XYZ file of C-alpha atoms in Angstrom:
741
model
C -7.930 -19.301 16.185
C -8.781 -15.781 17.037
C -6.758 -12.701 16.913
C -7.389 -10.815 20.097
C -4.407 -11.951 21.922
C -2.257 -11.642 18.693
C -2.934 -7.916 18.350
C -0.571 -5.536 20.794
C -2.076 -3.289 23.181
C -0.184 -0.047 21.688
C -0.028 -1.187 17.916
C 2.681 0.381 16.081
C 2.459 2.706 13.325
C 3.622 1.543 9.818
C 4.718 4.166 7.185
C 5.645 3.420 3.470
C 8.915 5.520 2.588
C 10.003 6.346 -0.819
C 13.221 7.373 -2.326
C 15.433 5.347 0.004
C 18.420 3.518 -1.828
C 20.873 1.994 0.709
C 21.830 1.332 4.375
C 22.822 4.865 5.057
C 19.266 5.892 4.023
C 17.631 3.601 6.422
C 20.166 5.079 9.355
C 19.254 8.580 8.365
C 15.259 7.744 8.541
C 15.581 6.110 11.502
C 17.448 9.153 13.425
C 14.817 11.305 12.003
C 12.081 9.275 13.664
C 13.883 8.656 16.804
C 14.614 12.399 17.454
C 10.924 13.041 17.720
C 9.668 13.081 21.428
C 7.597 10.076 22.563
C 8.964 7.833 19.776
C 9.983 4.498 21.882
C 11.378 2.776 18.729
C 11.857 3.157 15.026
C 12.823 0.265 12.786
C 13.227 1.033 8.936
C 13.394 -1.553 6.328
C 14.940 -1.299 3.054
C 13.466 -4.124 1.320
C 10.049 -3.437 2.406
C 10.557 0.386 2.109
C 8.871 0.864 5.159
C 9.063 2.084 8.855
C 7.419 0.759 11.977
C 7.626 3.276 14.733
C 6.470 2.539 18.451
C 5.243 5.539 20.100
C 4.166 6.305 23.756
C 0.555 6.977 24.796
C 1.230 10.867 24.418
C 3.716 10.142 21.816
C 3.498 12.262 18.074
C 0.669 11.510 15.586
C 1.366 9.779 12.577
C 1.100 12.948 10.609
C 3.903 14.408 12.290
C 5.967 11.049 11.933
C 5.279 11.405 8.112
C 6.435 15.105 8.494
C 9.943 13.774 9.853
C 10.322 11.313 6.814
C 9.706 14.188 4.427
C 12.198 16.641 6.064
C 14.590 13.901 6.097
C 14.525 13.989 2.231
C 12.173 10.795 1.534
C 8.822 10.248 0.578
C 6.044 9.265 3.186
C 3.528 6.803 1.882
C 0.641 4.394 2.751
C 2.107 1.588 4.560
C 1.074 -1.060 2.162
C 2.204 0.867 -1.075
C 4.762 -1.668 -1.852
C 2.453 -4.672 -1.387
C -0.232 -4.354 -4.029
C -2.798 -7.155 -4.212
C -2.265 -6.846 -8.132
C 0.951 -8.334 -9.766
C 2.483 -5.251 -11.327
C 3.741 -5.486 -14.900
C 7.315 -7.148 -14.993
C 8.422 -3.975 -17.135
C 6.977 -1.431 -14.773
C 9.432 1.536 -14.122
C 11.453 0.619 -16.967
C 11.135 3.743 -19.082
C 13.883 5.965 -17.728
C 16.231 2.687 -17.879
C 15.553 2.629 -21.576
C 15.819 6.059 -22.384
C 19.326 5.670 -20.410
C 20.355 2.848 -22.749
C 19.437 4.544 -25.759
C 21.262 7.521 -25.040
C 24.005 5.867 -23.679
C 24.988 3.233 -26.529
C 26.158 5.591 -29.304
C 28.627 6.679 -26.438
C 29.737 3.124 -25.567
C 29.884 1.539 -29.155
C 32.867 3.683 -30.254
C 34.806 2.528 -26.991
C 34.345 -1.165 -28.028
C 35.071 -0.448 -31.376
C 38.314 1.342 -30.457
C 39.385 -2.166 -29.037
C 39.301 -3.467 -32.635
C 41.025 -0.615 -34.150
C 37.902 1.100 -35.379
C 37.803 4.724 -34.760
C 34.169 5.719 -34.873
C 34.473 8.541 -31.580
C 31.705 10.885 -31.957
C 32.304 14.534 -32.020
C 32.680 16.275 -28.581
C 29.402 18.209 -29.149
C 27.365 14.965 -29.974
C 28.727 13.187 -26.922
C 27.804 16.473 -24.673
C 24.401 16.179 -26.153
C 23.888 12.384 -25.350
C 25.406 12.579 -21.998
C 23.921 15.665 -20.472
C 20.156 14.389 -20.346
C 21.403 11.419 -18.693
C 23.278 13.041 -16.410
C 20.626 15.913 -15.251
C 17.130 14.627 -16.040
C 17.535 10.989 -15.572
C 20.060 11.451 -12.730
C 18.051 14.155 -11.127
C 16.855 11.686 -8.566
C 20.383 11.126 -7.377
C 21.081 14.900 -7.037
C 17.877 15.544 -5.058
C 18.521 12.702 -2.607
C 22.029 13.395 -2.293
C 21.589 17.127 -1.614
C 19.162 16.197 1.307
C 21.806 13.908 2.657
C 24.263 16.500 2.353
C 22.051 19.075 4.201
C 21.668 16.499 6.864
C 25.413 15.981 7.084
C 25.068 12.642 6.431
C 25.947 10.503 3.177
C 24.034 7.908 1.024
C 24.169 5.792 -2.291
C 22.767 8.910 -4.241
C 25.498 11.377 -2.959
C 28.343 9.136 -3.827
C 26.801 8.444 -7.493
C 26.034 12.238 -7.950
C 29.524 13.421 -6.923
C 31.316 10.633 -9.176
C 29.304 11.055 -12.180
C 29.108 14.878 -11.842
C 32.879 14.900 -11.487
C 33.367 12.798 -14.855
C 30.880 15.016 -16.703
C 32.542 18.279 -15.550
C 36.118 16.890 -16.314
C 35.029 16.206 -19.489
C 33.605 19.782 -20.019
C 36.815 21.089 -18.833
C 38.725 19.077 -21.231
C 36.741 19.865 -24.046
C 36.301 23.749 -23.583
C 40.111 24.030 -22.966
C 41.401 21.865 -25.763
C 43.285 23.344 -28.597
C 41.451 24.069 -31.770
C 41.371 21.206 -34.240
C 42.465 18.444 -31.390
C 40.062 16.035 -30.295
C 40.703 15.303 -26.619
C 39.806 12.102 -24.784
C 36.575 12.779 -22.924
C 34.678 10.911 -20.398
C 31.134 11.647 -20.948
C 30.574 8.010 -21.562
C 31.703 7.207 -18.158
C 29.259 9.381 -16.270
C 26.210 8.436 -18.594
C 26.729 4.590 -18.524
C 27.225 4.772 -14.725
C 23.779 6.717 -14.205
C 22.090 4.273 -16.767
C 23.724 1.192 -14.835
C 22.596 2.108 -11.426
C 19.161 2.745 -12.829
C 19.166 -0.596 -14.274
C 20.206 -1.986 -10.863
C 17.842 -0.353 -9.135
C 15.011 -1.739 -11.682
C 16.166 -5.279 -11.529
C 16.333 -4.794 -7.551
C 12.611 -3.394 -7.505
C 11.634 -6.494 -9.320
C 13.075 -8.821 -7.065
C 11.615 -7.010 -4.033
C 8.126 -7.568 -5.803
C 9.008 -11.288 -5.811
C 9.848 -11.023 -1.982
C 6.663 -9.774 -1.318
C 4.546 -12.174 -3.126
C 3.504 -14.280 -0.277
C 1.928 -11.150 1.290
C 0.310 -10.239 -1.997
C -0.996 -13.865 -2.275
C -2.396 -13.690 1.100
C -4.006 -10.253 0.424
C -5.445 -11.796 -2.858
C -7.382 -14.436 -0.839
C -9.970 -11.883 0.595
C -13.222 -12.095 -1.798
C -14.593 -8.789 -2.680
C -18.124 -9.801 -2.444
C -20.458 -12.138 -0.064
C -23.591 -13.523 -0.692
C -25.712 -12.069 2.310
C -29.207 -13.852 3.559
C -31.232 -10.705 4.150
C -34.884 -10.252 4.487
C -35.498 -9.902 0.714
C -33.568 -13.321 -0.192
C -30.114 -13.696 -1.031
C -28.167 -10.127 -1.934
C -24.644 -9.459 -2.827
C -22.824 -7.002 -0.799
C -19.258 -5.851 -0.493
C -17.416 -7.804 2.158
C -16.426 -4.601 4.044
C -20.365 -4.103 4.901
C -20.642 -7.823 6.319
C -21.357 -7.613 10.086
C -20.692 -10.510 12.960
C -23.966 -12.387 13.168
C -24.838 -12.083 9.488
C -25.798 -15.356 7.513
C -23.820 -15.844 4.228
C -24.264 -18.380 1.355
C -21.095 -19.742 0.022
C -21.261 -21.505 -3.116
C -19.364 -24.448 -4.440
C -15.702 -23.512 -5.420
C -15.962 -20.046 -3.768
C -13.757 -18.688 -1.161
C -15.418 -18.182 2.373
C -15.237 -14.187 2.672
C -15.129 -14.067 6.621
C -14.596 -16.329 9.655
C -17.477 -18.124 11.064
C -19.583 -21.068 11.784
C -21.304 -23.554 9.385
C -25.236 -23.460 10.006
C -26.506 -25.546 7.023
C -25.273 -28.078 4.576
C -21.885 -30.112 4.815
C -18.768 -29.655 2.357
C -14.963 -30.031 2.101
C -12.809 -27.106 2.642
C -9.358 -26.540 1.275
C -7.451 -24.878 3.950
C -3.934 -24.901 2.332
C -3.544 -21.059 2.400
C -4.106 -21.479 6.255
C -2.292 -24.642 7.116
C -0.364 -25.594 4.262
C -1.967 -28.855 4.268
C -3.112 -29.765 0.727
C -5.762 -32.258 1.697
C -9.330 -30.955 1.840
C -11.135 -31.016 5.569
C -14.544 -32.282 6.138
C -16.933 -29.827 7.437
C -20.365 -30.673 9.261
C -22.760 -28.298 11.362
C -21.286 -25.996 13.595
C -17.706 -26.592 12.117
C -15.496 -23.574 12.223
C -14.702 -21.930 8.876
C -11.870 -19.652 7.942
C -12.066 -16.508 5.661
C -10.036 -17.309 2.679
C -10.017 -21.073 2.579
C -11.805 -22.290 -0.519
C -15.699 -24.249 -0.136
C -15.825 -27.688 -1.633
C -18.673 -29.244 -3.704
C -21.440 -28.142 -1.271
C -23.503 -24.845 -1.107
C -23.541 -24.040 2.360
C -24.704 -21.228 4.994
C -22.342 -19.769 7.390
C -22.931 -17.562 10.364
C -20.216 -14.611 10.561
C -18.090 -14.938 13.653
C -15.194 -12.338 13.040
C -14.581 -9.587 10.176
C -12.049 -7.124 9.310
C -8.970 -7.155 11.312
C -10.299 -9.761 13.825
C -10.376 -12.577 11.064
C -7.838 -15.371 10.955
C -6.480 -14.392 7.714
C -5.813 -10.825 8.729
C -4.154 -12.068 11.769
C -1.826 -14.258 9.594
C -1.404 -11.041 7.091
C -0.261 -9.053 10.055
C 2.057 -11.824 11.613
C 3.881 -12.055 8.266
C 4.152 -8.341 7.891
C 5.524 -7.834 11.389
C 8.141 -10.594 10.783
C 9.184 -9.186 7.338
C 9.501 -5.501 9.000
C 11.533 -6.583 11.875
C 15.028 -6.171 11.957
C 17.121 -9.358 12.845
C 19.690 -8.928 15.517
C 22.576 -9.459 12.746
C 21.437 -6.235 11.421
C 22.748 -4.182 14.285
C 26.511 -4.710 12.964
C 25.327 -3.553 9.281
C 23.606 -0.528 10.783
C 26.769 0.555 12.815
C 29.084 -0.028 9.679
C 26.511 2.164 7.256
C 26.539 5.098 9.916
C 30.062 5.702 8.944
C 30.588 3.887 5.677
C 29.924 6.823 3.077
C 31.844 9.644 5.041
C 35.032 7.022 4.838
C 34.183 6.519 1.302
C 34.289 10.079 0.502
C 37.543 10.273 2.602
C 39.183 7.324 0.821
C 38.165 9.025 -2.652
C 39.787 12.323 -1.727
C 42.907 10.624 -0.750
C 42.786 8.755 -3.858
C 42.554 11.700 -5.883
C 45.252 13.738 -4.151
C 47.694 10.303 -4.134
C 47.553 10.222 -7.900
C 47.854 13.808 -8.749
C 50.559 14.517 -6.400
C 52.653 11.481 -7.819
C 53.017 13.042 -10.950
C 49.710 11.431 -12.974
C 47.569 13.522 -15.142
C 44.714 15.352 -13.147
C 41.958 13.885 -15.341
C 43.254 10.374 -14.659
C 43.429 11.065 -11.040
C 39.776 12.341 -11.158
C 38.290 9.052 -13.176
C 40.074 6.860 -10.621
C 38.621 8.928 -7.628
C 35.061 8.554 -9.340
C 35.622 4.823 -9.799
C 36.180 4.426 -6.034
C 33.154 6.469 -5.289
C 30.930 4.647 -7.728
C 31.925 1.178 -6.684
C 31.604 1.756 -2.903
C 27.804 2.415 -2.887
C 26.357 0.462 0.033
C 23.065 -0.812 -1.748
C 23.882 -4.514 -1.042
C 24.695 -3.848 2.318
C 21.165 -2.625 3.072
C 19.433 -5.325 1.507
C 21.308 -8.084 2.702
C 19.598 -9.062 5.568
C 15.956 -7.880 4.896
C 15.722 -9.496 1.482
C 16.758 -12.918 3.100
C 14.042 -12.410 5.875
C 11.466 -11.340 3.662
C 11.790 -14.468 1.454
C 12.283 -16.777 4.393
C 9.486 -15.957 6.304
C 7.062 -15.770 3.224
C 7.940 -19.140 2.025
C 7.451 -20.506 5.693
C 3.942 -18.952 5.879
C 3.037 -20.733 2.398
C 3.899 -24.023 4.302
C 1.790 -23.286 7.354
C 5.013 -21.844 9.604
C 4.141 -18.338 11.066
C 7.478 -16.685 12.222
C 6.354 -13.510 14.264
C 9.791 -11.910 14.636
C 13.000 -11.738 13.271
C 14.982 -12.708 16.561
C 12.928 -16.115 16.483
C 14.078 -16.846 12.962
C 17.572 -16.263 13.472
C 17.902 -17.948 17.016
C 15.900 -21.128 15.717
C 19.104 -22.444 13.801
C 21.107 -22.605 17.054
C 18.575 -24.830 18.759
C 20.506 -27.934 20.008
C 17.490 -29.317 22.443
C 13.596 -29.304 21.581
C 11.272 -29.919 24.419
C 7.863 -30.893 23.883
C 4.663 -30.636 25.796
C 3.021 -34.280 25.740
C -0.857 -33.867 25.468
C -2.248 -31.883 22.229
C 1.423 -31.521 21.025
C 2.979 -35.178 20.557
C -0.289 -36.889 21.572
C -3.801 -36.151 19.992
C -5.008 -34.609 23.205
C -8.290 -36.476 23.463
C -7.669 -38.873 25.858
C -10.219 -41.507 26.585
C -11.677 -43.165 29.662
C -10.423 -46.776 29.034
C -10.945 -47.979 32.791
C -12.938 -47.412 35.932
C -12.333 -49.457 38.581
C -14.621 -48.392 42.007
C -13.714 -49.249 45.492
C -15.888 -51.571 47.344
C -19.247 -50.101 48.361
C -19.593 -48.252 44.925
C -20.703 -49.599 41.583
C -19.101 -48.494 38.425
C -21.990 -46.295 37.246
C -22.381 -44.935 40.614
C -18.715 -43.784 40.400
C -18.839 -42.629 36.850
C -22.147 -40.415 37.534
C -20.433 -38.673 40.528
C -17.138 -38.072 38.300
C -18.856 -37.016 35.292
C -21.130 -34.469 37.606
C -17.751 -33.121 39.262
C -16.059 -32.804 35.956
C -19.048 -31.421 33.914
C -17.805 -27.727 34.412
C -14.150 -28.313 33.486
C -12.646 -28.227 29.917
C -9.535 -30.307 30.996
C -9.074 -33.303 28.421
C -9.399 -35.836 31.309
C -12.453 -33.901 32.513
C -13.765 -34.069 28.778
C -13.138 -37.782 28.557
C -14.959 -38.623 31.920
C -18.193 -36.617 30.410
C -18.106 -38.320 27.218
C -17.722 -41.492 28.796
C -20.937 -41.332 30.954
C -22.809 -39.744 27.852
C -22.096 -42.768 25.886
C -23.507 -45.006 28.526
C -26.730 -42.780 28.914
C -26.228 -41.900 32.466
C -27.788 -38.653 33.832
C -25.630 -36.206 35.790
C -26.090 -32.860 36.997
C -23.784 -29.731 37.577
C -21.771 -29.703 40.783
C -22.233 -27.538 43.844
C -19.501 -25.299 44.988
C -16.756 -26.215 42.213
C -13.046 -25.571 43.060
C -10.130 -26.248 40.695
C -6.608 -26.870 42.201
C -4.243 -26.092 39.269
C -2.033 -28.835 38.596
C -3.733 -31.205 40.825
C -7.188 -32.096 40.089
C -10.893 -30.668 41.306
C -13.153 -30.580 44.409
C -16.594 -30.128 44.678
C -20.103 -31.319 46.084
C -22.322 -33.709 44.359
C -25.646 -34.717 45.887
C -24.631 -33.144 49.210
C -21.521 -35.059 49.433
C -18.046 -33.545 49.036
C -15.659 -35.259 46.362
C -12.324 -34.815 45.135
C -10.774 -36.077 41.452
C -7.128 -35.497 40.795
C -3.798 -37.220 40.338
C -2.368 -39.928 42.778
C 0.391 -37.305 43.750
C -2.197 -35.265 44.898
C -3.877 -38.039 46.857
C -0.643 -38.685 48.535
C -0.271 -35.025 49.451
C -4.029 -35.295 50.977
C -2.673 -38.435 52.965
C -5.726 -40.528 51.066
C -5.143 -44.193 51.892
C -4.790 -45.763 48.293
C -3.175 -49.185 49.553
C -6.204 -51.279 48.641
C -5.965 -50.304 45.010
C -1.993 -49.628 44.757
C -1.574 -52.916 42.800
C -4.457 -52.083 39.929
C -2.966 -48.500 39.790
C 0.639 -49.806 39.196
C -0.792 -52.354 36.591
C -2.335 -49.641 34.771
C 0.405 -47.042 34.836
C 2.749 -49.721 33.401
C 0.688 -49.963 30.473
C 1.040 -46.396 30.043
C -2.378 -44.962 31.121
C -2.394 -41.792 32.940
C -4.153 -42.692 36.505
C -6.601 -40.501 38.499
C -8.401 -41.247 41.507
C -11.653 -39.957 43.146
C -11.856 -39.880 46.733
C -15.037 -38.661 49.214
C -14.463 -36.285 52.168
C -16.265 -38.077 54.842
C -16.461 -37.626 58.873
C -13.205 -40.085 59.205
C -11.502 -38.222 56.617
C -10.789 -38.848 52.617
C -11.802 -42.094 51.580
C -10.814 -43.529 48.176
C -13.677 -44.528 45.836
C -12.373 -45.269 42.386
C -9.486 -45.224 39.950
C -9.643 -43.952 36.632
C -7.349 -44.784 33.647
C -7.082 -42.560 30.718
C -5.239 -43.116 27.354
C -4.311 -40.973 24.685
C -2.653 -41.950 21.448
C 0.438 -40.200 19.618
C -0.326 -37.760 16.904
C 0.212 -38.970 13.573
C 3.859 -38.274 12.146
C 5.105 -37.397 15.898
C 7.541 -40.481 16.242
C 8.519 -39.349 12.576
C 9.306 -35.944 13.604
C 11.226 -36.816 16.779
C 13.183 -39.130 14.510
C 13.993 -36.138 12.024
C 15.066 -33.980 14.912
C 17.262 -36.636 16.172
C 18.781 -37.084 12.622
C 19.561 -33.428 12.739
C 21.655 -33.830 15.852
C 18.992 -32.289 18.015
C 18.150 -33.687 21.648
C 14.572 -34.195 22.237
C 12.790 -34.044 25.503
C 9.137 -34.754 26.444
C 7.776 -32.808 29.659
C 4.658 -34.338 31.095
C 2.385 -34.267 34.160
C 2.009 -37.738 34.012
C 3.660 -40.145 36.529
C 6.750 -41.601 35.692
C 5.737 -45.070 34.264
C 2.792 -43.480 32.216
C 5.158 -40.900 30.862
C 7.876 -43.413 29.962
C 5.594 -45.732 28.070
C 4.222 -43.010 26.006
C 7.736 -41.854 25.489
C 8.895 -45.368 23.943
C 5.908 -45.416 21.744
C 7.233 -42.331 20.613
C 10.730 -43.468 20.064
C 11.980 -41.321 22.848
C 14.738 -42.753 25.275
C 13.736 -42.524 28.841
C 17.161 -43.843 29.870
C 18.903 -40.831 28.209
C 16.895 -38.660 30.121
C 14.328 -37.572 27.226
C 11.488 -37.652 29.548
C 10.499 -35.385 32.168
C 7.420 -36.750 34.365
C 5.570 -35.556 37.201
C 6.014 -31.908 36.219
C 3.497 -29.313 37.285
C 2.167 -26.834 34.842
C 3.771 -24.108 36.550
C 6.924 -25.824 36.821
C 7.518 -26.309 32.902
C 8.905 -23.026 32.578
C 11.726 -23.790 35.443
C 12.443 -26.802 33.521
C 13.179 -24.876 30.103
C 15.149 -22.327 31.952
C 17.287 -25.278 33.480
C 17.928 -26.779 30.357
C 19.090 -23.192 28.940
C 21.456 -22.902 32.086
C 22.874 -26.119 30.867
C 24.155 -24.287 27.864
C 21.715 -25.225 25.438
C 19.633 -23.193 23.043
C 16.068 -24.418 23.860
C 12.968 -24.547 21.594
C 9.873 -25.267 23.370
C 6.782 -26.692 21.671
C 3.155 -26.704 23.169
C -0.252 -25.652 22.656
C -2.023 -24.697 26.009
C -2.482 -21.990 28.169
C -0.291 -23.628 30.848
C 2.487 -23.758 28.150
C 2.819 -19.864 27.682
C 5.135 -19.395 30.456
C 7.442 -22.042 28.948
C 6.941 -20.820 25.656
C 8.187 -17.425 26.916
C 10.921 -18.743 28.762
C 12.404 -21.036 25.749
C 14.968 -19.320 23.515
C 12.537 -20.140 20.720
C 8.772 -20.799 21.447
C 6.951 -22.763 19.137
C 2.947 -23.142 19.204
C 0.661 -25.581 17.826
C -1.781 -23.688 15.750
C -4.576 -25.810 16.743
C -4.145 -24.930 20.424
C -4.802 -21.678 22.438
C -4.358 -17.909 21.469
C -2.356 -17.517 24.799
C 0.013 -19.952 23.715
C 0.393 -18.468 20.132
C 0.799 -14.988 21.596
C 3.822 -16.232 23.771
C 5.625 -17.948 21.090
C 7.743 -16.824 18.250
C 6.699 -19.210 15.829
C 3.281 -20.651 15.281
C 2.732 -24.120 13.417
C -0.818 -23.233 11.950
C -1.109 -27.256 11.076
C -0.583 -28.432 14.514
C 1.693 -30.978 13.154
C 4.912 -31.988 15.024
C 6.890 -32.479 11.823
C 6.660 -28.784 11.111
C 9.064 -28.197 14.084
C 11.990 -29.778 12.041
C 10.731 -27.651 8.996
C 10.798 -24.551 11.310
C 14.419 -25.210 12.093
C 15.476 -25.971 8.627
C 14.061 -22.900 7.080
C 15.864 -20.694 9.758
C 18.941 -22.499 9.165
C 18.333 -21.623 5.308
C 17.470 -18.084 5.884
C 20.535 -17.397 8.224
C 22.741 -19.118 5.834
C 21.409 -16.785 3.135
C 21.838 -13.752 5.455
C 25.207 -14.614 6.150
C 26.037 -15.144 2.414
C 24.780 -11.928 1.313
C 26.480 -10.138 4.184
C 29.867 -11.921 3.003
C 29.499 -10.827 -0.561
C 28.022 -7.244 0.506
C 31.247 -6.471 2.673
C 33.486 -8.521 0.503
C 32.481 -6.422 -2.503
C 33.101 -3.505 -0.887
C 36.366 -4.719 0.549
C 37.855 -5.908 -2.771
C 36.171 -3.288 -5.098
C 37.536 0.013 -3.000
C 41.161 -1.148 -3.329
C 41.095 -2.149 -6.865
C 39.246 1.043 -7.938
C 41.886 3.226 -5.830
C 44.559 1.346 -7.399
C 43.341 2.350 -10.822
C 42.274 -1.168 -12.068
C 38.672 -0.413 -12.566
C 37.128 2.258 -14.677
C 33.866 4.130 -13.656
C 31.819 1.684 -16.083
C 33.074 -1.363 -14.707
C 32.726 0.014 -11.159
C 29.106 1.261 -12.027
C 28.251 -2.264 -13.487
C 29.770 -4.247 -10.406
C 27.751 -1.850 -8.098
C 24.731 -2.360 -9.926
C 25.060 -6.003 -10.051
C 25.741 -6.467 -6.265
C 22.387 -5.361 -5.203
C 20.769 -7.564 -7.844
C 23.034 -10.424 -6.889
C 22.028 -10.358 -3.058
C 18.350 -10.129 -3.867
C 18.400 -13.102 -6.487
C 20.280 -15.100 -3.793
C 17.652 -14.329 -1.221
C 14.857 -15.285 -3.855
C 16.487 -18.798 -4.064
C 14.630 -19.313 -0.503
C 11.012 -19.204 -2.444
C 11.997 -22.573 -3.846
C 12.297 -24.331 -0.130
C 9.979 -26.996 0.697
C 9.801 -29.150 3.841
C 11.327 -32.557 2.950
C 9.299 -35.719 3.279
C 10.603 -36.217 6.752
C 9.281 -32.836 7.757
C 5.951 -32.875 6.114
């Protein structure tokens, strides 16, 4: 697999963003970027803390995009700042949380003790001295981000926390300073300090969970060795991998990772490619075998020739595909964006109404303020912004670990709706290496003569049937040369001159279109087709027209696990269809070997390559959500036409570029696995959105009615984000079932 076709012509610009806390921040950054002339699209992801920007040819440079992020009140960073190849410490960033806990505990303990009749309340001065550093030093980040949001006439989580906790602190100051001498008023310093501490604790736990969702990317980055053993003029020299050039010869020792992609020149070995395919069994590699950077060499010392370096390697391509999927915004996220755009202003209005309602109905002003603070705190939309991207990151990451590369979030979201899966036959359900099993010459030509002509005519073609003819002639030791004036007729066959004579090789249908008289061999053709063989014919162009010269029968074998893969899909209630260019008899014979039911319309035979997309569109017009699975260049239009295109990783780059999902192992059993991880990821998205919306829908009225104090509201708000991230992380435990692997 090369990467040329997987790289967009106008690559997007990725920017890391620090300081985002909720869905409202996401909307604000997107708005700031989209305002720049020349920006075509801007997608901001809270979970990855990054933005992906598509710009026109004359659009703004990266520096201007970064300036826009900073002007919006956030910190532009390196694109991969959140994805470090080294696993960070589990306690990284805990210091502010620890300080907040240490300062808040003396304020909380007397509250708890009061429930048991113990009056340990600290003097007002001590409460002030403990709460104020938490409010204005540890909480400075909320003021800074909230101020930027207020200046932009928008709102975010930081603004709600800043307003709410400041109100609690200011109310305590007012009650303390206006109290009569010798009295001890009830103060609310503990509420503001504990809320800030709890929010900081929640953000720290959330950051830890985010690091786990990016573990798949970090693991892929870690596969890149730092040093390669270069064979130079002075012998073997260790050089940084970044200095390796295409064409260099590298030594790879037993147990080492291949530093880049290339070809095996000397030696033989077994290679662990599980990082690429998800397949744990090592693969035998002989001379001229393809080697992939990041895979592990077995017990043989080998020499390889470098074929691709840097961003052109397969590993870089995989990393880019996974990053693209994790940075993308799922269609379901649009609803969240619409809600978050108006969420904070609505919450501020609700808090104001709550304050006035409690105060104007005769309740003490301090009680009205504290209830309004609880509304502000519990309404922070952190979980709302994390619900979708966290699940997508976890789902695409674990899928990549098992050889399923999901290129975009839309494919992931649509795959769970699929009710029809259409398979290309050759190379997808079958091994794709057909053999010439029978050659029957017509009268006047021997078998070797017919095979020599056929091999010469097919020697310039990469079609699987052409390769089978050439292989058979080579096995028999026949000598053949290149044809003259070769012409390929797409979907039908080949025409050319061999030894001053003009020949055609192609399907029986093409022969009928050309009105070749095949009656002399119709019986043999029918018998071969009934046995499941693909039958082609060779004709010679003579002075009296086209004359049949030979019949050729080709046989292919089902891929290991293909029958089980189709059965697994059927068990999920999904209809399966095989699309083949073979004649009806041969296609149905292979279909029955695979467990398909031709009588139920599960076989589409005699389909020209250019008509596959039309068949897929017809299935879609029948009300179905269709997935197309293929591997060849001629499958690309059908893959693009399907709701979800799945390309076999052993196929062509064109197919993989057209598909939304790539199955790196080329195993049809991964189709059911891809649909399964889509099901589970979408389920997690829905669960997360349900809890995120449900939390606010239930929490805001409870707070407004006075059933929640600010401390409880702060704890609930902090835990809502953690619960969403934790729920998404359950996807990391997913594995394809035995029927899918």
